[in-house]
Short mmCIF file of C-alpha atoms in Angstrom, two decimals:
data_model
loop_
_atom_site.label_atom_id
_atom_site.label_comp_id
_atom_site.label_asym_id
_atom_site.label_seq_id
_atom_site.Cartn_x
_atom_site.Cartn_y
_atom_site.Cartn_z
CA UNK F 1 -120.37 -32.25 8.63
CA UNK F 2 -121.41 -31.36 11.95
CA UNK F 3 -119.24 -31.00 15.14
CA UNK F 4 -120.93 -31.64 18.57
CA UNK F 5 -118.99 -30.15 21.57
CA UNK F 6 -119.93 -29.96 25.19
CA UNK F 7 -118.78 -28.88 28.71
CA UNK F 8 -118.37 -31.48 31.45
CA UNK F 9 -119.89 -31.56 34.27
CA UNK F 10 -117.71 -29.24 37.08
CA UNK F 11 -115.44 -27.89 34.21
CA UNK F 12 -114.33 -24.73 35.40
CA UNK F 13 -115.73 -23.43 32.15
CA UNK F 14 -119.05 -23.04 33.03
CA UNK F 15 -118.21 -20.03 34.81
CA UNK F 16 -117.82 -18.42 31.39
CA UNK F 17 -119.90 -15.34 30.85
CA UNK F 18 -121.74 -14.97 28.16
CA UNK F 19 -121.36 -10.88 27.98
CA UNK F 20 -117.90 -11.43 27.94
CA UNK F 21 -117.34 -9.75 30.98
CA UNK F 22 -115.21 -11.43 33.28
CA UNK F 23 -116.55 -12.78 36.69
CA UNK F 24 -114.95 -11.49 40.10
CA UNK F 25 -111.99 -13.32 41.23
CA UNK F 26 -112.36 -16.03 44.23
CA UNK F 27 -111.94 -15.31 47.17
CA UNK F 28 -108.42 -15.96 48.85
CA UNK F 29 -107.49 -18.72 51.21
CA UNK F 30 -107.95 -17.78 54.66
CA UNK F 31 -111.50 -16.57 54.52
CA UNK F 32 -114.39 -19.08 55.58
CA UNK F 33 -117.54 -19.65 54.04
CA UNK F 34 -120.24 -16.98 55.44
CA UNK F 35 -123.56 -16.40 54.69
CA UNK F 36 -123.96 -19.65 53.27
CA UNK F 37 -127.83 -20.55 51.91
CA UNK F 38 -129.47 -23.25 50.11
CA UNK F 39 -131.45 -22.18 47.13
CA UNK F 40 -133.98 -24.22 45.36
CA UNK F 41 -133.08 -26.86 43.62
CA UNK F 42 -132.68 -26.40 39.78
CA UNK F 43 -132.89 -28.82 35.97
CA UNK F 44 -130.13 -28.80 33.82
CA UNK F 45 -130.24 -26.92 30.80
CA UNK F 46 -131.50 -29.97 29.44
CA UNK F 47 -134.25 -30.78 31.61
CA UNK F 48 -135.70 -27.38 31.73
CA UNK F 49 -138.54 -28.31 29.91
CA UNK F 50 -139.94 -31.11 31.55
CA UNK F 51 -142.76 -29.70 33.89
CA UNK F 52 -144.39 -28.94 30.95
CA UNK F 53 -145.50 -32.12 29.76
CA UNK F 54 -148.77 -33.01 31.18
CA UNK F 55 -149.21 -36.40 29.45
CA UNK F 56 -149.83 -40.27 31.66
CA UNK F 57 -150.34 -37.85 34.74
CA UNK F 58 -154.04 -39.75 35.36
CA UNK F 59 -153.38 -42.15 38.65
CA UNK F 60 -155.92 -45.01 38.54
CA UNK F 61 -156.31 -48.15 40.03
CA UNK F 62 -154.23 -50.05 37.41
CA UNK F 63 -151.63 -47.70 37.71
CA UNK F 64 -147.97 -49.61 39.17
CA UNK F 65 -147.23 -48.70 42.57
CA UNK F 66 -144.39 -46.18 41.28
CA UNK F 67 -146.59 -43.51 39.78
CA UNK F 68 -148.78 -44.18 42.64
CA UNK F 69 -145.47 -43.79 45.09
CA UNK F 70 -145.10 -40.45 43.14
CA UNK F 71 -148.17 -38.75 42.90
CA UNK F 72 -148.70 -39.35 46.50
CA UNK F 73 -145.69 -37.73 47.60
CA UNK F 74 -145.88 -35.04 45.58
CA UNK F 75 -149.70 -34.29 46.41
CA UNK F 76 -148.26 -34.37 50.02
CA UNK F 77 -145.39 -32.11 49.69
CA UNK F 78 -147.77 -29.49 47.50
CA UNK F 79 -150.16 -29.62 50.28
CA UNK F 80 -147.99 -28.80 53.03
CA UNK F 81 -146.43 -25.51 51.02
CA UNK F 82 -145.01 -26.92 48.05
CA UNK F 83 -141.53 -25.46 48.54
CA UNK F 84 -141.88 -24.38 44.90
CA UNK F 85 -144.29 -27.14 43.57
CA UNK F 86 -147.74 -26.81 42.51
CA UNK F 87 -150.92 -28.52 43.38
CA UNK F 88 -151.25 -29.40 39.97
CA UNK F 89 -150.12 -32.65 39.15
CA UNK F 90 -146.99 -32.69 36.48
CA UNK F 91 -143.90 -34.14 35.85
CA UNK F 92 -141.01 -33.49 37.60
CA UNK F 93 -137.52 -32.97 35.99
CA UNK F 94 -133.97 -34.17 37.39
CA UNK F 95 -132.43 -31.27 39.63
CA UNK F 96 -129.35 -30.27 41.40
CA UNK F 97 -128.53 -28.58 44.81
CA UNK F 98 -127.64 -25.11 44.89
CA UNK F 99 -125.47 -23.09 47.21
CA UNK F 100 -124.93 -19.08 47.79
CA UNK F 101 -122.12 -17.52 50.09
CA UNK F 102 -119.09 -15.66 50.33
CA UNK F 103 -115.52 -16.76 50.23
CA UNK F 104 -116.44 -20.19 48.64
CA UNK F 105 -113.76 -21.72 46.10
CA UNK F 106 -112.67 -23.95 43.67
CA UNK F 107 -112.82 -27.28 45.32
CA UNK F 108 -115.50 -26.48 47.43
CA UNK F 109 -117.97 -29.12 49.00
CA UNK F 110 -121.71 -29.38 50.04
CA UNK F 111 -122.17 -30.94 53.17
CA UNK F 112 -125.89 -31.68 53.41
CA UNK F 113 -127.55 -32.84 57.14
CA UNK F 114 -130.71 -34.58 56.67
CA UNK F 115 -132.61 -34.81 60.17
CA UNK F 116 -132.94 -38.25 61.87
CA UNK F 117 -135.23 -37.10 64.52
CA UNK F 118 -136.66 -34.30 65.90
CA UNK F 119 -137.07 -32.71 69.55
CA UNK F 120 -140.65 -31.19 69.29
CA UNK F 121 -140.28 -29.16 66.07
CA UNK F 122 -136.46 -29.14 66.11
CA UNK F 123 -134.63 -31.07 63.85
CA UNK F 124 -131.98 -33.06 65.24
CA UNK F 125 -129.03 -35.61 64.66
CA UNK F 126 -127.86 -34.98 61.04
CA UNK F 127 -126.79 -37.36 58.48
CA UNK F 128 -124.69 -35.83 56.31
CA UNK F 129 -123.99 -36.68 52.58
CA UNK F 130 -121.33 -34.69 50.11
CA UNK F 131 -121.00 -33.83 46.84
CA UNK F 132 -118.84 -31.72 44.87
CA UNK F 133 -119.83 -27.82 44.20
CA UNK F 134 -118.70 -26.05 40.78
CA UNK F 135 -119.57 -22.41 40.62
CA UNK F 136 -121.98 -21.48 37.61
CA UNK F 137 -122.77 -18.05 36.23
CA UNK F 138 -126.32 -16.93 36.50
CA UNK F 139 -127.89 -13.57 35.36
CA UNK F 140 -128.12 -12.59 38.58
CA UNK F 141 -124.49 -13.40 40.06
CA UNK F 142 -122.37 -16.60 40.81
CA UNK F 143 -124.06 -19.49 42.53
CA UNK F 144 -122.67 -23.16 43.33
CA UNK F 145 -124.18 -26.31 41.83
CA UNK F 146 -124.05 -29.88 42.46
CA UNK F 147 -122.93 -32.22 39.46
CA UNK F 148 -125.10 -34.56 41.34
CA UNK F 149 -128.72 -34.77 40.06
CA UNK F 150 -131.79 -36.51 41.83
CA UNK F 151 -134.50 -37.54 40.19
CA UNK F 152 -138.10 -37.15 40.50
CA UNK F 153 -138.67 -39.82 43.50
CA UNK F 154 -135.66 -38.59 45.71
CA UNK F 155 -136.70 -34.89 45.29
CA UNK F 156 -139.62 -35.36 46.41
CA UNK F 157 -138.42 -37.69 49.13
CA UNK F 158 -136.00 -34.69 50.52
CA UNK F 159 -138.87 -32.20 50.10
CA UNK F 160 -140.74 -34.73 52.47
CA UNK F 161 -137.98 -34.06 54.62
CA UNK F 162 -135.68 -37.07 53.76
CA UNK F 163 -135.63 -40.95 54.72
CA UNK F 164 -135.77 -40.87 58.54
CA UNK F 165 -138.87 -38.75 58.39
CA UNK F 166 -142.10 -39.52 58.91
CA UNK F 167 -143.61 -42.23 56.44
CA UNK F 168 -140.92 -41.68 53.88
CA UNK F 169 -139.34 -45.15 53.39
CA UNK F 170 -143.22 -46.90 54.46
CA UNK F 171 -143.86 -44.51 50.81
CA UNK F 172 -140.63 -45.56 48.57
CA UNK F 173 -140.54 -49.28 50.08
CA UNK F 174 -144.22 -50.17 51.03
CA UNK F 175 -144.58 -53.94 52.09
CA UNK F 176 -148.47 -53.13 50.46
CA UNK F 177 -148.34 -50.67 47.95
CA UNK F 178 -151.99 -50.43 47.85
CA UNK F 179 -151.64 -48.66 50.91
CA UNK F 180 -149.21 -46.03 50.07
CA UNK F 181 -151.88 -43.44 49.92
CA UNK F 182 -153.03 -44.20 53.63
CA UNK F 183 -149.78 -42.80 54.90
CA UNK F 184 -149.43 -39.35 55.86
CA UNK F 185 -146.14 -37.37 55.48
CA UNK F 186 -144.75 -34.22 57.39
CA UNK F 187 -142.82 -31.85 54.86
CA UNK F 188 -143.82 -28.86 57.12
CA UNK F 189 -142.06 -30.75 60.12
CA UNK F 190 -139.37 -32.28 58.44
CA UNK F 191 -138.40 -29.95 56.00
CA UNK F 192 -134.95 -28.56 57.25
CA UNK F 193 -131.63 -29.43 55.90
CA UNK F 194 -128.44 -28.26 57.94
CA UNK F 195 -126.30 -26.51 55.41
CA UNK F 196 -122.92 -26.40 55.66
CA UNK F 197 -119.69 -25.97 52.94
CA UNK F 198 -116.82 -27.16 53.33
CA UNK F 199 -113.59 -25.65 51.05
CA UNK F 200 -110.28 -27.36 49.78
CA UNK F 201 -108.23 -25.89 52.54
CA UNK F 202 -110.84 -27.07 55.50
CA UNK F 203 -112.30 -23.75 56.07
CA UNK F 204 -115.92 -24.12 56.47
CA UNK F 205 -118.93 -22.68 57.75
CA UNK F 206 -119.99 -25.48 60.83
CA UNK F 207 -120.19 -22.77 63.29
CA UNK F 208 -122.49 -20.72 61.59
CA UNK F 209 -124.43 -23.30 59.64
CA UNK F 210 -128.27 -23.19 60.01
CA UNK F 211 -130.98 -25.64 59.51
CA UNK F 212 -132.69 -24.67 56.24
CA UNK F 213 -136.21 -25.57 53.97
CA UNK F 214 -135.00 -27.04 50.66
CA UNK F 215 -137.13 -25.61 47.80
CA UNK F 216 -137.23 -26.47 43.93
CA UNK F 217 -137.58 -23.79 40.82
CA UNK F 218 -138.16 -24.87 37.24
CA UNK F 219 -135.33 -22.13 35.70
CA UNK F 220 -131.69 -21.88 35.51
#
């Protein structure tokens, strides 16, 4: 017989440390979020593995307009930096956002401001969306994780610097998707997220909170 358990999603037992060592206590109520940044994005345990698969990655004419949407973003984004992609064309697996700070807690929220314009090089005019943060032990400390995962196409959107900039929905939604490689995109430009957290008790960071590049890794 075999028994298959698992761990929810946002259980508070994926703090659990696997030396056995118990992690510091939360912070108290009262204290605000500080020093708040946005680390690359990163798989699930189960995704992990993913970037290494290097098969279907050949883009040809025949190919449908979604691996063409893909590999044109992605050839973008790499080209402007890569914000933790290569230029070598792979797969990419789902990923969630990640948070570092002091004095976040149980209950704690990601409030992430994609730009909607920008004054010269200065993002501007955020549009926020907000998901859920559960605090996961890493080798090198506690960081906080998003239950929410994107997939390929809307990581690479955000790397692009999200929907309102430049080119991004003419890529995802393209009235002629033969086109899609004509159309240039801006990650270098576009590329800043305002970062802000939010806890249970309304104590936040919004004073503080700084526009920031989203990045990806491939580890936990």
């Amino acid at each position: 017989m075999v028994i298959f358990q698992g761990t929810p999603v946002g259980s508070e037992r994926r703090i659990a440390s696997l030396t056995g060592i118990a992690p510091p206590p939360a912070s108290p109520p009262g204290f605000s979020p500080s020093n708040v940044a946005l680390l690359p994005m990163a798989p699930p345990t189960q995704w992990v593995d993913v970037h290494r698969l290097s098969g279907n990655l050949q883009v040809t004419a025949n190919s449908s307009p979604h691996v063409k949407i893909l590999d044109h973003m992605r050839s973008e984004v790499a080209s402007a930096g890569g914000f933790g992609l290569p230029m070598t064309a792979r797969h990419e697996p789902p990923r969630r956002f990640r948070i570092s700070g002091n004095n976040l807690r149980p209950g704690a929220s990601l409030l992430l401001g994609l730009p909607t314009s920008l004054a010269g090089t200065v993002p501007q005019n955020p549009l926020f969306i907000s998901m859920p943060l559960f605090p996961v032990q890493t080798a090198t400390g506690t960081v906080w994780e998003s239950a929410v995962e994107l997939d390929e196409e809307m990581t690479l959107a955000l790397l692009a610097g999200g929907l309102f900039a430049t080119n991004v929905l003419g890529v995802l939604q393209p009235s002629v998707p033969e086109q899609v490689q004509q159309l240039p995109l801006q990650p270098a430009l576009w590329n800043r997220m305002l970062t802000v957290v939010v806890n249970e008790d309304g104590s936040n960071n919004i004073a503080t909170a700084s526009w920031q590049t989203l990045r990806v890794q491939d580890s936990r």
